[in-house]
Amino acid sequence: MNINNIRHSLAHIMAAAVKELYPGVKFGVGPAIENGFYYDFALPSEVPLVSGTKKGLSLADLPKIEKKMKELIKKDLKFVKKEISKKEAKKIFKDQLYKLELIKKLPGKTVTTYQNGEFVDLCRGPHIKSTGEINLQTFKLTKTAGAYWKGDEKNPMLTRIYGVAFETRQELEKYLKTQIEAEKRDHRKLGQRLELFLLDEEIGAGLPVWLPKGAVIRKIIEDELYQKLSSQGYQWLYTPHIGNLNLWKKSGHWDFYKENLYSPIKIDEEQYLLKPMNCPFHVKVYNSKIRSYKNLPIKFAELGTVYRYEKSGVLHGLTRVRGFTQDDAHIICTSEQMAKEVEELVRYGLNMLKDFGFKEYNIYLSTRPEKYAGTLKGWEKATKTLKYVLGKLKLKYKIDAGGGVFYGPKIDIKIKDSLGREWQCTTIQFDFNLPDRFEMKYIDKKGKKQKPYMIHRALLGSLERFFGVLIEHYIGAFPFWLAPEQIWIIPVGSGHKKYAKQTSSQLAKNGFRCEIKDENETVSKKIREGELQKIPYILVVGDKEMAKKSVRVRERGKGDIGMMKLERFIDKIKKEIEEKK
Ligand SMILES: [Zn+2]
Ligand SMILES: [Zn+2]
């Protein structure tokens, strides 16, 4: 049983059900997708030249369609494939303007159709044999959305119905449960409620702004990277946001990634490109001096902001954007140094992810595709090194044979968040393209020129996406060391404000981020607000606390954990910072 055939077949069955319920409906396309399927429809009232009064579909209509689908499935209808001439197809689909458009664009003189009961669709297949193969409890229609015909906003907007389908009922139930959980932790909603970042259409789609609280977290992440990488011999670079187009032509980016690049900007008589990657700048820095084997490895790091074109339809909060900052680095080394460098990268990458709370991950090793840059020997050596390191560190990994990028083999580490969803973070990629194109060299022991090995690597990937994942992983309740506001101090009455201030400055002196909440509201209301804001510690100070130089501590998720001396509280939270709890 092929689940994709089932999903695709369900799309047809859904279309058949919609046709019975809404005669006169026009069909767009209906493919299988990840976890399910969809179909696009133009309902009678939305179709030009057809008089109808029915309004668009909504969520409330889905059960009715689902019921109709089940009726059709129970009839055990066969899927019958036919190859027919285009002329004949045009007759069959004479009322279906979108299908006619598709027929016109298809190559050849014939097309294939699939008939299921009374419903005929223009389709290449494949499908299941008969609707009887579908278990009624393994699919569900989930949502409706507007979708432009062919994804082009100049075209009419169609109604899209999404469904999900799995091999077993258990899988479907698990998926639906996860979806509910995922909605609760949607970083777009949490980001707004907790004032972490801003997405504003007037600023521009896919261009997030880090708000003060989000910026605190970003600064902690950046400091962490800065400190750790500096201690490992990395040198930091800052490079411009645009560069001469010729640079990108030379690097090959202009040819290979054109669909992800923005149009060049004309400055004086030259063309400039908004940078999609930092690599060519780093290579130029390397080439700005003669390098000896004694200088290697050279490791250049940069928190480099890059811009890549994404279709507006796929933009999503912080996880799919048009401008983002990579924790980028390039390691340039000799072949003898490769293994040690890769090992350090993997080891450090995993430790870093663990510090941020991601203890589970999947590792993928992608090998040489058919078309590739560099030499076969170089690829083999690099691939062997990657395998050797993963073996040495006793890490399990999957091989994506031939799935490497054209310029070199790579290791990808995908973290699993608290819902078990995979997110691409760390990537370690060899590059045989840039060293060639930019003629990178070093002088070896014998005084001869040699070509170095080059490794691109990002540990967190994009800071924006990593932050989005972090928000969802923790449902906004960041661990103490990352929380933008770590402690709130609530004075019980106006007579306690001075003591609250003393407490606050004591905490600030020890490097903690705290706020005094002395607005004219009840203590319980402020506590509730603090809980909503997911503040790790809320300290309440009144007469008793003041007299004993103490604080009453409320810990997130635990509630009141009692009164303690301020010094003892400081010791406790210092330890939590050390442990990155
Ligand atoms: Zn089909
Ligand atoms: Zn790079």
PDB file of N, CA, C and O and ligand atoms in Angstrom, residues 253 277-280 282 326 328-330 407 429 431 434 454-457, ligand 2:
ATOM      1  N   HIS A 253      27.387  31.704  -7.784  1.00  0.00           N
ATOM      2  CA  HIS A 253      26.056  31.861  -7.173  1.00  0.00           C
ATOM      3  C   HIS A 253      25.041  32.432  -8.167  1.00  0.00           C
ATOM      4  O   HIS A 253      23.884  32.050  -8.176  1.00  0.00           O
ATOM      5  N   MET A 277      24.806  34.974   0.371  1.00  0.00           N
ATOM      6  CA  MET A 277      25.741  34.147   1.150  1.00  0.00           C
ATOM      7  C   MET A 277      26.953  34.990   1.502  1.00  0.00           C
ATOM      8  O   MET A 277      27.250  35.962   0.813  1.00  0.00           O
ATOM      9  N   ASN A 278      27.644  34.562   2.526  1.00  0.00           N
ATOM     10  CA  ASN A 278      28.820  35.317   2.960  1.00  0.00           C
ATOM     11  C   ASN A 278      30.124  34.784   2.362  1.00  0.00           C
ATOM     12  O   ASN A 278      31.156  35.442   2.425  1.00  0.00           O
ATOM     13  N   CYS A 279      30.043  33.574   1.816  1.00  0.00           N
ATOM     14  CA  CYS A 279      31.264  32.849   1.422  1.00  0.00           C
ATOM     15  C   CYS A 279      32.264  33.647   0.574  1.00  0.00           C
ATOM     16  O   CYS A 279      33.449  33.680   0.915  1.00  0.00           O
ATOM     17  N   PRO A 280      31.835  34.272  -0.544  1.00  0.00           N
ATOM     18  CA  PRO A 280      32.841  34.923  -1.396  1.00  0.00           C
ATOM     19  C   PRO A 280      33.636  35.992  -0.657  1.00  0.00           C
ATOM     20  O   PRO A 280      34.832  36.164  -0.917  1.00  0.00           O
ATOM     21  N   HIS A 282      34.478  35.919   2.501  1.00  0.00           N
ATOM     22  CA  HIS A 282      35.468  35.234   3.340  1.00  0.00           C
ATOM     23  C   HIS A 282      36.643  34.718   2.487  1.00  0.00           C
ATOM     24  O   HIS A 282      37.791  34.749   2.916  1.00  0.00           O
ATOM     25  N   GLN A 326      22.897  34.284   9.468  1.00  0.00           N
ATOM     26  CA  GLN A 326      23.470  32.951   9.676  1.00  0.00           C
ATOM     27  C   GLN A 326      24.613  33.040  10.673  1.00  0.00           C
ATOM     28  O   GLN A 326      25.374  34.006  10.636  1.00  0.00           O
ATOM     29  N   ASP A 328      27.568  31.912  10.518  1.00  0.00           N
ATOM     30  CA  ASP A 328      28.323  31.331   9.417  1.00  0.00           C
ATOM     31  C   ASP A 328      29.809  31.235   9.769  1.00  0.00           C
ATOM     32  O   ASP A 328      30.314  32.032  10.556  1.00  0.00           O
ATOM     33  N   ALA A 329      30.489  30.272   9.201  1.00  0.00           N
ATOM     34  CA  ALA A 329      31.950  30.222   9.329  1.00  0.00           C
ATOM     35  C   ALA A 329      32.524  29.413   8.191  1.00  0.00           C
ATOM     36  O   ALA A 329      31.837  28.569   7.593  1.00  0.00           O
ATOM     37  N   HIS A 330      33.771  29.700   7.867  1.00  0.00           N
ATOM     38  CA  HIS A 330      34.487  28.945   6.837  1.00  0.00           C
ATOM     39  C   HIS A 330      35.812  28.496   7.408  1.00  0.00           C
ATOM     40  O   HIS A 330      36.528  29.293   8.006  1.00  0.00           O
ATOM     41  N   TYR A 407      28.806  21.100  -4.926  1.00  0.00           N
ATOM     42  CA  TYR A 407      30.171  21.532  -4.618  1.00  0.00           C
ATOM     43  C   TYR A 407      30.879  20.714  -3.543  1.00  0.00           C
ATOM     44  O   TYR A 407      32.060  20.895  -3.311  1.00  0.00           O
ATOM     45  N   GLN A 429      29.660  21.538   5.359  1.00  0.00           N
ATOM     46  CA  GLN A 429      29.762  21.218   3.935  1.00  0.00           C
ATOM     47  C   GLN A 429      31.156  21.481   3.384  1.00  0.00           C
ATOM     48  O   GLN A 429      31.689  22.561   3.551  1.00  0.00           O
ATOM     49  N   ASP A 431      33.609  22.266   0.261  1.00  0.00           N
ATOM     50  CA  ASP A 431      33.414  23.027  -0.973  1.00  0.00           C
ATOM     51  C   ASP A 431      34.612  22.848  -1.896  1.00  0.00           C
ATOM     52  O   ASP A 431      35.734  23.232  -1.567  1.00  0.00           O
ATOM     53  N   LEU A 434      34.493  26.850  -4.745  1.00  0.00           N
ATOM     54  CA  LEU A 434      35.100  28.167  -4.524  1.00  0.00           C
ATOM     55  C   LEU A 434      36.635  28.148  -4.542  1.00  0.00           C
ATOM     56  O   LEU A 434      37.245  29.047  -5.130  1.00  0.00           O
ATOM     57  N   MET A 454      38.217  23.521   1.880  1.00  0.00           N
ATOM     58  CA  MET A 454      37.364  24.547   2.466  1.00  0.00           C
ATOM     59  C   MET A 454      36.077  23.910   2.984  1.00  0.00           C
ATOM     60  O   MET A 454      35.478  23.067   2.316  1.00  0.00           O
ATOM     61  N   ILE A 455      35.697  24.314   4.187  1.00  0.00           N
ATOM     62  CA  ILE A 455      34.456  23.799   4.786  1.00  0.00           C
ATOM     63  C   ILE A 455      33.564  24.984   5.147  1.00  0.00           C
ATOM     64  O   ILE A 455      34.006  25.917   5.806  1.00  0.00           O
ATOM     65  N   HIS A 456      32.307  24.953   4.701  1.00  0.00           N
ATOM     66  CA  HIS A 456      31.319  25.937   5.172  1.00  0.00           C
ATOM     67  C   HIS A 456      30.639  25.290   6.357  1.00  0.00           C
ATOM     68  O   HIS A 456      30.351  24.100   6.316  1.00  0.00           O
ATOM     69  N   ARG A 457      30.322  26.078   7.324  1.00  0.00           N
ATOM     70  CA  ARG A 457      29.528  25.485   8.391  1.00  0.00           C
ATOM     71  C   ARG A 457      28.675  26.529   9.106  1.00  0.00           C
ATOM     72  O   ARG A 457      29.062  27.685   9.260  1.00  0.00           O
TER      73      ARG A 457
HETATM   74 ZN    ZN B   2      29.829  29.476   2.952  1.00  0.00          ZN
END
